[in-house]
Coordinates of C-alpha atoms in Angstrom, one line a residue:
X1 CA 0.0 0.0 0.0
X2 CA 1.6 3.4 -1.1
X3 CA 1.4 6.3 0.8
X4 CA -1.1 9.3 0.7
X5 CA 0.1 12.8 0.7
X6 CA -1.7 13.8 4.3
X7 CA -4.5 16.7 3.4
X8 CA -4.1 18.4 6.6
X9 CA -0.9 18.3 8.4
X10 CA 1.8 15.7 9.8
X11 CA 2.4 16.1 13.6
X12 CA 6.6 15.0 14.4
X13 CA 6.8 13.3 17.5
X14 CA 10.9 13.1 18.7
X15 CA 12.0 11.6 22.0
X16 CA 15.6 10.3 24.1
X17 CA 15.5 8.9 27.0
X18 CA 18.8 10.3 28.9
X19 CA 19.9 13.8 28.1
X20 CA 22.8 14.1 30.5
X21 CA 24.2 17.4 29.2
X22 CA 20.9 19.1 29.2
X23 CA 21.5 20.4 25.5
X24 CA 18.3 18.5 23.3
X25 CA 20.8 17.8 20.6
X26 CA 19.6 13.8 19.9
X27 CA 16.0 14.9 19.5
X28 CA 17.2 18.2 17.3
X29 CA 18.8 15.4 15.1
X30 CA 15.5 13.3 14.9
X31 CA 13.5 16.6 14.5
X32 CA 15.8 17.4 11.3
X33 CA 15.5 14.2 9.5
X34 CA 11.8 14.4 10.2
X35 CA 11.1 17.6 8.4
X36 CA 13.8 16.4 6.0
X37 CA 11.1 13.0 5.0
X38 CA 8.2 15.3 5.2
X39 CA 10.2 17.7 2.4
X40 CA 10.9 14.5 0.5
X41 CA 7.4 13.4 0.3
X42 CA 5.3 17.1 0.0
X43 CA 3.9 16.7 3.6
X44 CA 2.9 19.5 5.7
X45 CA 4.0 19.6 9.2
X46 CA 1.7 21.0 11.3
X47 CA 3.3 20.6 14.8
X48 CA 6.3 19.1 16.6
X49 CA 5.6 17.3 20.2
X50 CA 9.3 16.5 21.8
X51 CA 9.7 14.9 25.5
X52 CA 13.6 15.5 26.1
X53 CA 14.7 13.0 28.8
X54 CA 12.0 10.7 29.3
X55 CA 12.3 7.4 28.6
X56 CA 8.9 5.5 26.9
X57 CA 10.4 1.8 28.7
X58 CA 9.6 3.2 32.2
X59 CA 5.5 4.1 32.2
X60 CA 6.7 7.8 32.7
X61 CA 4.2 10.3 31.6
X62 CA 5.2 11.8 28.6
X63 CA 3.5 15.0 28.3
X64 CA 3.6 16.2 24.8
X65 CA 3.1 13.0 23.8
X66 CA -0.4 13.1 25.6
X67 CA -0.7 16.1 24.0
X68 CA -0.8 14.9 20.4
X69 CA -2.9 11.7 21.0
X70 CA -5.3 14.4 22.1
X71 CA -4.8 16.6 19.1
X72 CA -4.8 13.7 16.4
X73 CA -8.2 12.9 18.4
X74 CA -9.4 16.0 17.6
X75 CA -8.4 15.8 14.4
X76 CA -5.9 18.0 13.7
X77 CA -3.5 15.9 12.2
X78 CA -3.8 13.0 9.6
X79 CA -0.1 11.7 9.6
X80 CA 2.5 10.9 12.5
X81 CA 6.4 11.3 11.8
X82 CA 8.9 9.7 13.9
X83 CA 13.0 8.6 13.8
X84 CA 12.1 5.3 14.2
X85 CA 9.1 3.3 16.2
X86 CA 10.7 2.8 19.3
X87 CA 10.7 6.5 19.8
X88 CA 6.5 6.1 19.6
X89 CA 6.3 3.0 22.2
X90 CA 8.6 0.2 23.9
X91 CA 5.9 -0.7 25.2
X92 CA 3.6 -3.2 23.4
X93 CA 0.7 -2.1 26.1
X94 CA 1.0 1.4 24.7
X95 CA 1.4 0.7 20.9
X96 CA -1.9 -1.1 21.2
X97 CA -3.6 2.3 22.6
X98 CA -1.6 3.9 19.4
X99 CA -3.2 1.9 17.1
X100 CA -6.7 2.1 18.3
X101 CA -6.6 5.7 18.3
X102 CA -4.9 5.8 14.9
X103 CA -7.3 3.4 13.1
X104 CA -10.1 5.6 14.6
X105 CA -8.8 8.8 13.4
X106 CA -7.4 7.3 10.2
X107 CA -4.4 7.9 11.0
X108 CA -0.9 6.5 9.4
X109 CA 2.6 6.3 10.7
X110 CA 6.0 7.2 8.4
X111 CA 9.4 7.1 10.2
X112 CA 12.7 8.1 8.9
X113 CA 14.0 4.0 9.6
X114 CA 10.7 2.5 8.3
X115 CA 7.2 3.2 6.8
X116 CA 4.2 1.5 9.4
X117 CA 1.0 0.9 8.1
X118 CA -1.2 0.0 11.2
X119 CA -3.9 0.0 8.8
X120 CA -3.2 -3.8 7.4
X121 CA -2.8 -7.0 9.2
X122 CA 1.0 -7.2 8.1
X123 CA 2.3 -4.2 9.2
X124 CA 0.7 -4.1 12.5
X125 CA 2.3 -7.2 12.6
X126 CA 5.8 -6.2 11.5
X127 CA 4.6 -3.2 14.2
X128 CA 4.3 -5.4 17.1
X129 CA 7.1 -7.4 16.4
X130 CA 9.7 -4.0 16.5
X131 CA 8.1 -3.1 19.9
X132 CA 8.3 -6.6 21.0
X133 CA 12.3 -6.2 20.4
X134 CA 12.6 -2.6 21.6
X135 CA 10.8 -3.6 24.8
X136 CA 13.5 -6.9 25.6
X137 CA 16.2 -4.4 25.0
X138 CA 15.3 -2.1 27.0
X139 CA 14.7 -4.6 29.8
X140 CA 17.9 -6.1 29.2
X141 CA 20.1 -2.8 29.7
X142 CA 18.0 -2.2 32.2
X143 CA 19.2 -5.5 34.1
X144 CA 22.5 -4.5 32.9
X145 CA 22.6 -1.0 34.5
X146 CA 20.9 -2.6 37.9
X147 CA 23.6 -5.2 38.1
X148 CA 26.3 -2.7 37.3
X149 CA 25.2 -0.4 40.3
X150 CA 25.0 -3.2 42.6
X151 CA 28.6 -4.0 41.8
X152 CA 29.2 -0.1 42.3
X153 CA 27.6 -0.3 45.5
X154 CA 29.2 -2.7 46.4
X155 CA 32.3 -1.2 45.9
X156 CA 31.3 2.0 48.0
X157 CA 31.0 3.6 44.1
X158 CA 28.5 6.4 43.7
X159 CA 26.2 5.8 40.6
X160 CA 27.7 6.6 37.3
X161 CA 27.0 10.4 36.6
X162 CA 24.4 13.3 37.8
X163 CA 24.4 16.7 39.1
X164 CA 27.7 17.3 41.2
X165 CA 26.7 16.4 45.3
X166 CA 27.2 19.0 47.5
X167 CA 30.4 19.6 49.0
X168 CA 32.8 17.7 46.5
X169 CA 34.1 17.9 42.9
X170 CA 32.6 16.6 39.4
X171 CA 34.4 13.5 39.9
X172 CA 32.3 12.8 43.5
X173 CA 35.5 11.7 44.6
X174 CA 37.3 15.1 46.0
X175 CA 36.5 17.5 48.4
X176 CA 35.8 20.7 47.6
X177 CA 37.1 22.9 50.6
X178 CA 34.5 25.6 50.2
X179 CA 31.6 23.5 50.2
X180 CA 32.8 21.3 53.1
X181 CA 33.3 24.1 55.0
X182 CA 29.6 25.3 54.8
X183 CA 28.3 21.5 55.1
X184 CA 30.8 21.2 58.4
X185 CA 29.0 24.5 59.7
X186 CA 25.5 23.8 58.6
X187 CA 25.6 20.5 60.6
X188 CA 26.9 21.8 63.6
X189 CA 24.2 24.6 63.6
X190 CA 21.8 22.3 63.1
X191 CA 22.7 20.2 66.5
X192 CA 22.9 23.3 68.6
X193 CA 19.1 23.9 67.7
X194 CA 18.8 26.2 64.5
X195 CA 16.1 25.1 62.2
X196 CA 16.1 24.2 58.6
X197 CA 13.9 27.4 57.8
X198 CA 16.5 29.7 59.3
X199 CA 19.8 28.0 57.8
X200 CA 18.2 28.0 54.2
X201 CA 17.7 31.3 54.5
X202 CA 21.0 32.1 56.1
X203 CA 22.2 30.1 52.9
X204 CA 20.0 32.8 50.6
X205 CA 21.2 35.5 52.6
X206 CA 24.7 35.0 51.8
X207 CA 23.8 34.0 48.1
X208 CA 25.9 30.7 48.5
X209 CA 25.2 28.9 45.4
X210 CA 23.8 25.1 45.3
X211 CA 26.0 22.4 43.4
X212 CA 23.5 23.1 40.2
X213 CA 24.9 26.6 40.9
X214 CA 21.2 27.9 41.3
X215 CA 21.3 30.7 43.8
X216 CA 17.9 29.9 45.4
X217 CA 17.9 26.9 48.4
X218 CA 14.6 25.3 49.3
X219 CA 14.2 23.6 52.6
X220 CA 13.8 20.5 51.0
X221 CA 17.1 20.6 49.6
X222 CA 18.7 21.1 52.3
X223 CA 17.4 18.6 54.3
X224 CA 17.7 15.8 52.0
X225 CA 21.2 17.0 51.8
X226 CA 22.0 17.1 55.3
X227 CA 19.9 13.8 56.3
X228 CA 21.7 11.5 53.3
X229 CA 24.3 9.3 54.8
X230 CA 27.4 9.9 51.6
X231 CA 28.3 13.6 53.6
X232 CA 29.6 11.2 56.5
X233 CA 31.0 8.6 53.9
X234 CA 28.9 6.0 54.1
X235 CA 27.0 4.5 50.7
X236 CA 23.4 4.1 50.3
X237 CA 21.8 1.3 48.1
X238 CA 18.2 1.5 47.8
X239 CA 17.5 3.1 50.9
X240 CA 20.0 0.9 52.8
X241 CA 23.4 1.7 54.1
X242 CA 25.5 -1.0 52.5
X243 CA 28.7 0.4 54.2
X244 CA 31.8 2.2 53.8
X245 CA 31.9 5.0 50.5
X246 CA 35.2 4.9 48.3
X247 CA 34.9 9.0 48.4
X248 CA 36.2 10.9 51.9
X249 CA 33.3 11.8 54.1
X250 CA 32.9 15.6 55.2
X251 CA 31.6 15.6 58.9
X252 CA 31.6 12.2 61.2
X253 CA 29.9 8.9 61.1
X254 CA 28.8 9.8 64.6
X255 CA 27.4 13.2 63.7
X256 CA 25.3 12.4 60.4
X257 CA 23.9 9.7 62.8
X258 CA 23.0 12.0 65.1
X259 CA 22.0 14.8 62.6
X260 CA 19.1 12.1 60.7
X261 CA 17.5 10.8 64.1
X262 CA 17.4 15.2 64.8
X263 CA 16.1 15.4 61.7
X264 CA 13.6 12.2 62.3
X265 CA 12.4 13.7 65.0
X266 CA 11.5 17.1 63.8
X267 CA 9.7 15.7 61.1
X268 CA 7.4 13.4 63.8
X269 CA 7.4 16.8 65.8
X270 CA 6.1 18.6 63.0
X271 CA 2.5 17.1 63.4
X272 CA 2.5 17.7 67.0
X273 CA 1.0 21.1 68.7
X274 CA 4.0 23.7 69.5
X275 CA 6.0 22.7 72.6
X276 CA 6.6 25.0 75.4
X277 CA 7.7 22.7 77.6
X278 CA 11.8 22.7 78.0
X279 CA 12.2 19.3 80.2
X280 CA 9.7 17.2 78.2
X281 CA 11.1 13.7 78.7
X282 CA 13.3 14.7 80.6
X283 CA 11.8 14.4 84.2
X284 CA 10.9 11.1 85.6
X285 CA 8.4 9.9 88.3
X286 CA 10.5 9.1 91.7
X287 CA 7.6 6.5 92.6
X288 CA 6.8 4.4 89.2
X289 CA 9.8 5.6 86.9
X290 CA 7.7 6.5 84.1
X291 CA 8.2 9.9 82.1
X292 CA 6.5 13.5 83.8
X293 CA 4.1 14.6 81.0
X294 CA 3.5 18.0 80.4
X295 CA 0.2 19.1 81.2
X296 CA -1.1 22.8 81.5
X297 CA -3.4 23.8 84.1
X298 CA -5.4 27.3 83.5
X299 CA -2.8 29.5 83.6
X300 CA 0.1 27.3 85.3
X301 CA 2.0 24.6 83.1
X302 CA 3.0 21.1 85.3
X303 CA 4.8 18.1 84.7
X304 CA 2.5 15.4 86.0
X305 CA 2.7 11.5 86.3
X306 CA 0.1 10.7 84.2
X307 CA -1.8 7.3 84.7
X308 CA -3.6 6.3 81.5
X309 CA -4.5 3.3 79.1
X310 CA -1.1 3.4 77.5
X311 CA 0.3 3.9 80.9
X312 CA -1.4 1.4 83.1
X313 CA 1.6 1.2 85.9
X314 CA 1.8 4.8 85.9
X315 CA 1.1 6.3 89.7
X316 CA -0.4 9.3 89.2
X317 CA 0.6 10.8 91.7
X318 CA 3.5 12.8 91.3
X319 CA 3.5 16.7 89.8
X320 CA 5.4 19.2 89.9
X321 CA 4.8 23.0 89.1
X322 CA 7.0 23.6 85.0
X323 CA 8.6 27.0 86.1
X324 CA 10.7 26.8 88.6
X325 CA 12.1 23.5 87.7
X326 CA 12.9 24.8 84.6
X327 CA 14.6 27.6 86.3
X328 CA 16.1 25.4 88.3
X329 CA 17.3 23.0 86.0
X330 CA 18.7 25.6 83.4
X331 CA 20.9 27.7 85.8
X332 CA 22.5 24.0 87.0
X333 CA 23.3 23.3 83.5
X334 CA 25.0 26.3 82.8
X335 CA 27.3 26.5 85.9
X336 CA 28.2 22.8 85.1
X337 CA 29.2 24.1 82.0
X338 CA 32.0 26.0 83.2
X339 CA 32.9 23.5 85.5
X340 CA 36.7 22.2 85.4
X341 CA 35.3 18.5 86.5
X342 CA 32.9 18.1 83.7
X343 CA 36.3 19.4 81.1
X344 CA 38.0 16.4 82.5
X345 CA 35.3 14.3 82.8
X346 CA 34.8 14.7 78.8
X347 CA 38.3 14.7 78.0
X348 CA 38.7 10.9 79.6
X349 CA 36.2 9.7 77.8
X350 CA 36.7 10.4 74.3
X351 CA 39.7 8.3 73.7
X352 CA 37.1 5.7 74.3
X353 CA 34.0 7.1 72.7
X354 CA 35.9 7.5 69.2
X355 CA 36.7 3.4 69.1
X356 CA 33.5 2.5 70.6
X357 CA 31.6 4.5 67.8
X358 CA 33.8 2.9 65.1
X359 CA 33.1 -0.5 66.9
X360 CA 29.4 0.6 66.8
X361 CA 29.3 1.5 63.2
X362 CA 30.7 -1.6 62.0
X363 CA 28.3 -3.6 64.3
X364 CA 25.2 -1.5 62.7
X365 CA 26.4 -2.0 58.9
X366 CA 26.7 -5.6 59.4
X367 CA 23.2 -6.1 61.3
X368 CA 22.0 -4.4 58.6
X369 CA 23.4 -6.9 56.4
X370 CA 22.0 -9.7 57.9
X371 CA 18.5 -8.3 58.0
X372 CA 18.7 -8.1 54.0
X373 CA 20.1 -11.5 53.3
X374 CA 17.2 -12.7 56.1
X375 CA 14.7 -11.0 53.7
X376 CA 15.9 -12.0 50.3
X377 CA 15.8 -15.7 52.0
X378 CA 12.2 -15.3 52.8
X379 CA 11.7 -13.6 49.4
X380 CA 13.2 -16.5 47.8
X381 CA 11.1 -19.1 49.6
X382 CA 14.0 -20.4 51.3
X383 CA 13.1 -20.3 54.6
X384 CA 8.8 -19.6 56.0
X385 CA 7.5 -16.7 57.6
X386 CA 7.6 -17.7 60.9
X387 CA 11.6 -18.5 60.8
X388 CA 11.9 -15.7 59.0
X389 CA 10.1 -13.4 61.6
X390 CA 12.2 -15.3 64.5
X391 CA 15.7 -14.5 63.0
X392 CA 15.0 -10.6 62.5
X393 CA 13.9 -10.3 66.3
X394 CA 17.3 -10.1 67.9
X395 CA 18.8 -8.6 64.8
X396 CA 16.8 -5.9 65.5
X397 CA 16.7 -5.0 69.0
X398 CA 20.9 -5.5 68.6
X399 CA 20.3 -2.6 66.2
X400 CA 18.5 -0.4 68.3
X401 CA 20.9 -1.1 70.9
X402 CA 24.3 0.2 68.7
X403 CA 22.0 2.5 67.4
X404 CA 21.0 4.0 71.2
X405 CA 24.3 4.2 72.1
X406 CA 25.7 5.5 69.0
X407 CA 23.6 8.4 69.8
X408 CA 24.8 8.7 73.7
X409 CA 28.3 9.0 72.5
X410 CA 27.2 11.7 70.0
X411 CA 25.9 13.5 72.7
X412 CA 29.3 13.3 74.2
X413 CA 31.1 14.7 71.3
X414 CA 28.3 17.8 71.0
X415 CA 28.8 18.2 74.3
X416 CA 32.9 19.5 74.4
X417 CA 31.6 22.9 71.7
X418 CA 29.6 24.0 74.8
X419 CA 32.5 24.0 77.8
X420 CA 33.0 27.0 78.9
X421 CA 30.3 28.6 77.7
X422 CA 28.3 29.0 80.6
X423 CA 28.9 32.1 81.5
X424 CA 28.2 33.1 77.7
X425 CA 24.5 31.4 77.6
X426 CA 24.1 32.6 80.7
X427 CA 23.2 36.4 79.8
X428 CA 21.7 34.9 76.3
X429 CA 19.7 32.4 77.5
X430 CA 16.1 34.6 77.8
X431 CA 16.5 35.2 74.0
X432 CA 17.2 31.6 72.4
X433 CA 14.8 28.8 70.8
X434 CA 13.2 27.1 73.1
X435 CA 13.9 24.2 71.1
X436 CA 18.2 25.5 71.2
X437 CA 17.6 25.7 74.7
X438 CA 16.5 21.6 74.8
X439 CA 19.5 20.7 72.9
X440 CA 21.7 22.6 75.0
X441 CA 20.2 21.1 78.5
X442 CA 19.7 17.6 76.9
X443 CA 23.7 18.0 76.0
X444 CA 24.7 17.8 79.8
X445 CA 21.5 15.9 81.8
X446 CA 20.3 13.0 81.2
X447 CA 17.1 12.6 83.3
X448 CA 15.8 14.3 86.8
X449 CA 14.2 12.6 89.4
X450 CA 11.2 14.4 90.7
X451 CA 10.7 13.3 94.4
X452 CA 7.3 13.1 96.3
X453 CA 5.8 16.7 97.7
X454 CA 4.9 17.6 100.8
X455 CA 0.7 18.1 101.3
X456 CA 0.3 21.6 102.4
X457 CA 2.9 23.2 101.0
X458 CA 2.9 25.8 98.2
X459 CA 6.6 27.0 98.3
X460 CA 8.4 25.3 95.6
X461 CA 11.1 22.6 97.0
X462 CA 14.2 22.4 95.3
X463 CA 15.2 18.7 97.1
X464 CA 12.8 17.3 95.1
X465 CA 14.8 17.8 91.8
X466 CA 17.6 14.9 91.6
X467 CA 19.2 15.2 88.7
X468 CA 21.3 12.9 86.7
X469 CA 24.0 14.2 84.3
X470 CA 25.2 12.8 81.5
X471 CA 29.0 12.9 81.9

């Protein structure tokens, strides 16, 4: 069957699936030898549709492809022009949508390779057959590329190319000092209590560039940035640390660990109501143990042992009024501060906090590990549910336990930035965060005891406050 010289107007559809330079050159090349078959034949061309850096393999939504399904629908066009069919579909799903909007439409298909008529048995045939064969290739370099970034993550590799991250060079390999420097300071701000509103716009503020060089931070970025694990130099795998990178990392295992549980927290914070409460989980119940909750009474805030249905061995019976305890607590934490003891406390115990960390590290990566070989055994069939659900148990709870005290040491480390600064915080301390405040006071105690009152009296009693510090 020849072809007809379309009455109305051909519509060029060009696509490529990676365009890693940004620059649209493969689909300018498609576009010209398009235009070149429509000048060859006496077509009209009517309108080009392009989708730069989408691939049709993946079930992405191509948008200006959508767009002239819709306009040959509407009839606008009579004729579709392509570099070749697997730029239309590699999917035979999709084809089959093609050719049922094409046949109602009347509709034909030239490309630059090879002329399709979806109108006759055969060359829907021949059609089906050269989507069949795009399709397997596609899913076998997809295979390919999968198996090639396993081997990279295995070898603590990032993935092949992409934007430059964050604090090194185009090779992903180098530092570069001037990031690093602002990723060192960033987390460190972020641990003493400043938010991820006010360091994105301290990073606006100063017009420090992203690695895309676009002058404009978004809190998102940032956060992803300072929550992913390859800034301490660790590599990620499909959401999983796998282990050590090959590239240096910027700040410490110890701190990124400490910066994504801050960062965890926040986010579950986030749906809470505002806290004004500076010892919340702090205080504990001398009579049951359990936690003091915050709980506000008319005009008067209280910690109060609070007896519930999640908290059946709760008392109940211990409160305690919020201000002065605060006060209390606050001025205590800031003389410690200054204290020589607490400098030499600190200073013996980070020899051993460094190789404990590193000991705790390694223990986490390789619990980790385990729980993904457990789970691609149970995928696999190769061992039942219940086994399954019996391994994980004390795989788990080991790596909450490393985890725990990961974060007790990284306490430890935070802690030597404040010595000395009592004094300091001391005439600022009205003015800060409430929530700098907490990281401050959680920095140096670790609980307070909150001992029984006396009935009658209304003075507040400071030897009810036993306080445990951390160091």
């Amino acid at each position: 069957m020849g072809w007809m010289k379309p009455t109305r107007s051909a519509a060029i559809y060009a696509r490529i699936s990676d365009d890693r330079e940004g620059a649209g050159a493969g689909v300018d090349r498609q576009l010209a030898d398009c235009h070149r078959l429509a000048d060859d034949r006496g077509w009209n061309v009517g309108a080009e549709y392009v989708d730069n850096d989408i691939s049709a393999f993946t079930g992405r939504v191509r948008p200006r492809y959508a767009a002239m399904l819709s306009a040959i629908e509407a009839g606008q066009h009579d004729m579709i022009l392509a570099y070749h069919l697997d730029r239309l579909h590699r999917i035979p799903l999709e084809l089959e949508e093609l050719v049922q909007i094409a046949t109602r439409a009347g509709v034909n298909i030239a490309t630059v390779q090879q002329d399709v008529n979806l109108g006759s048995a055969d060359g829907l045939m021949v059609a089906r057959m050269m989507v069949a064969v795009s399709a397997n290739a596609s899913a076998a370099a997809s295979r390919r590329i999968r198996r090639k970034n396993d081997e990279r993550a295995e070898q603590g590799k990032r993935h092949g190319s992409g934007h430059r991250p964050f604090g090194y060079e185009r090779d992903g390999m180098t530092i570069r000092d001037s990031e690093a420097e602002v990723l060192r300071d960033l987390a460190r701000r972020l641990l003493a209590g400043e938010s991820i509103s006010g360091l994105t716009r301290w990073l606006n503020d100063n017009e420090i560039p992203t690695s895309t060089g676009s002058p404009q931070w978004l809190r998102t970025t940032l956060r992803q940035m300072l929550a992913n694990p390859s800034i301490s130099g660790l590599r990620v795998h499909r959401g999983e640390l796998v282990g050590p990178a090959a590239w240096p990392p910027i700040i410490s295992v110890e701190q990124g660990a400490k910066v994504r549980d801050l960062l965890a927290n926040r986010a579950g914070m986030s749906r809470r109501p505002a806290r004004r409460y500076l010892l919340a989980g702090m205080l504990r119940c001398h009579k049951c143990g359990h936690d003091l909750h915050a709980w506000p009474s008319r005009e008067t805030r209280h910690y109060v042992c609070k007896k519930n249905v999640d908290r059946p061995t709760a008392c109940g019976s211990t409160h305690i009024i919020a201000e002065p305890v605060e006060d209390l607590i606050s001025k205590a934490v800031l003389i410690r501060l200054d204290t020589p003891a607490l400098q030499d406390a600190l200073t013996r115990q980070t020899g051993q906090a460094d190789e404990t960390a590193a000991q705790l590290t390694t223990s986490i990566l390789s619990d980790q590990d385990q729980l993904q070989a457990l789970a691609v055994a149970h995928g696999q069939r190769v061992i039942p549910l219940r086994e399954w659900l019996a391994a994980r148990r004390p795989v788990e709870q080991r790596l909450q336990e490393s985890r725990d005290e990961l974060g007790r040491i990284s306490n430890n480390h935070d802690l030597g930035s404040l010595i000395g600064t009592g004094s300091q915080l001391r005439l600022s301390w009205p003015t800060l965060a409430l929530d700098k405040q907490r990281v401050i006071v959680g920095a140096v105690l670790d609980n307070a005891e909150i001992g029984p009152g006396v009935r009658g009296r209304n003075t507040f009693d400071k030897t009810r406050v036993r306080p445990t510090w951390r160091i």
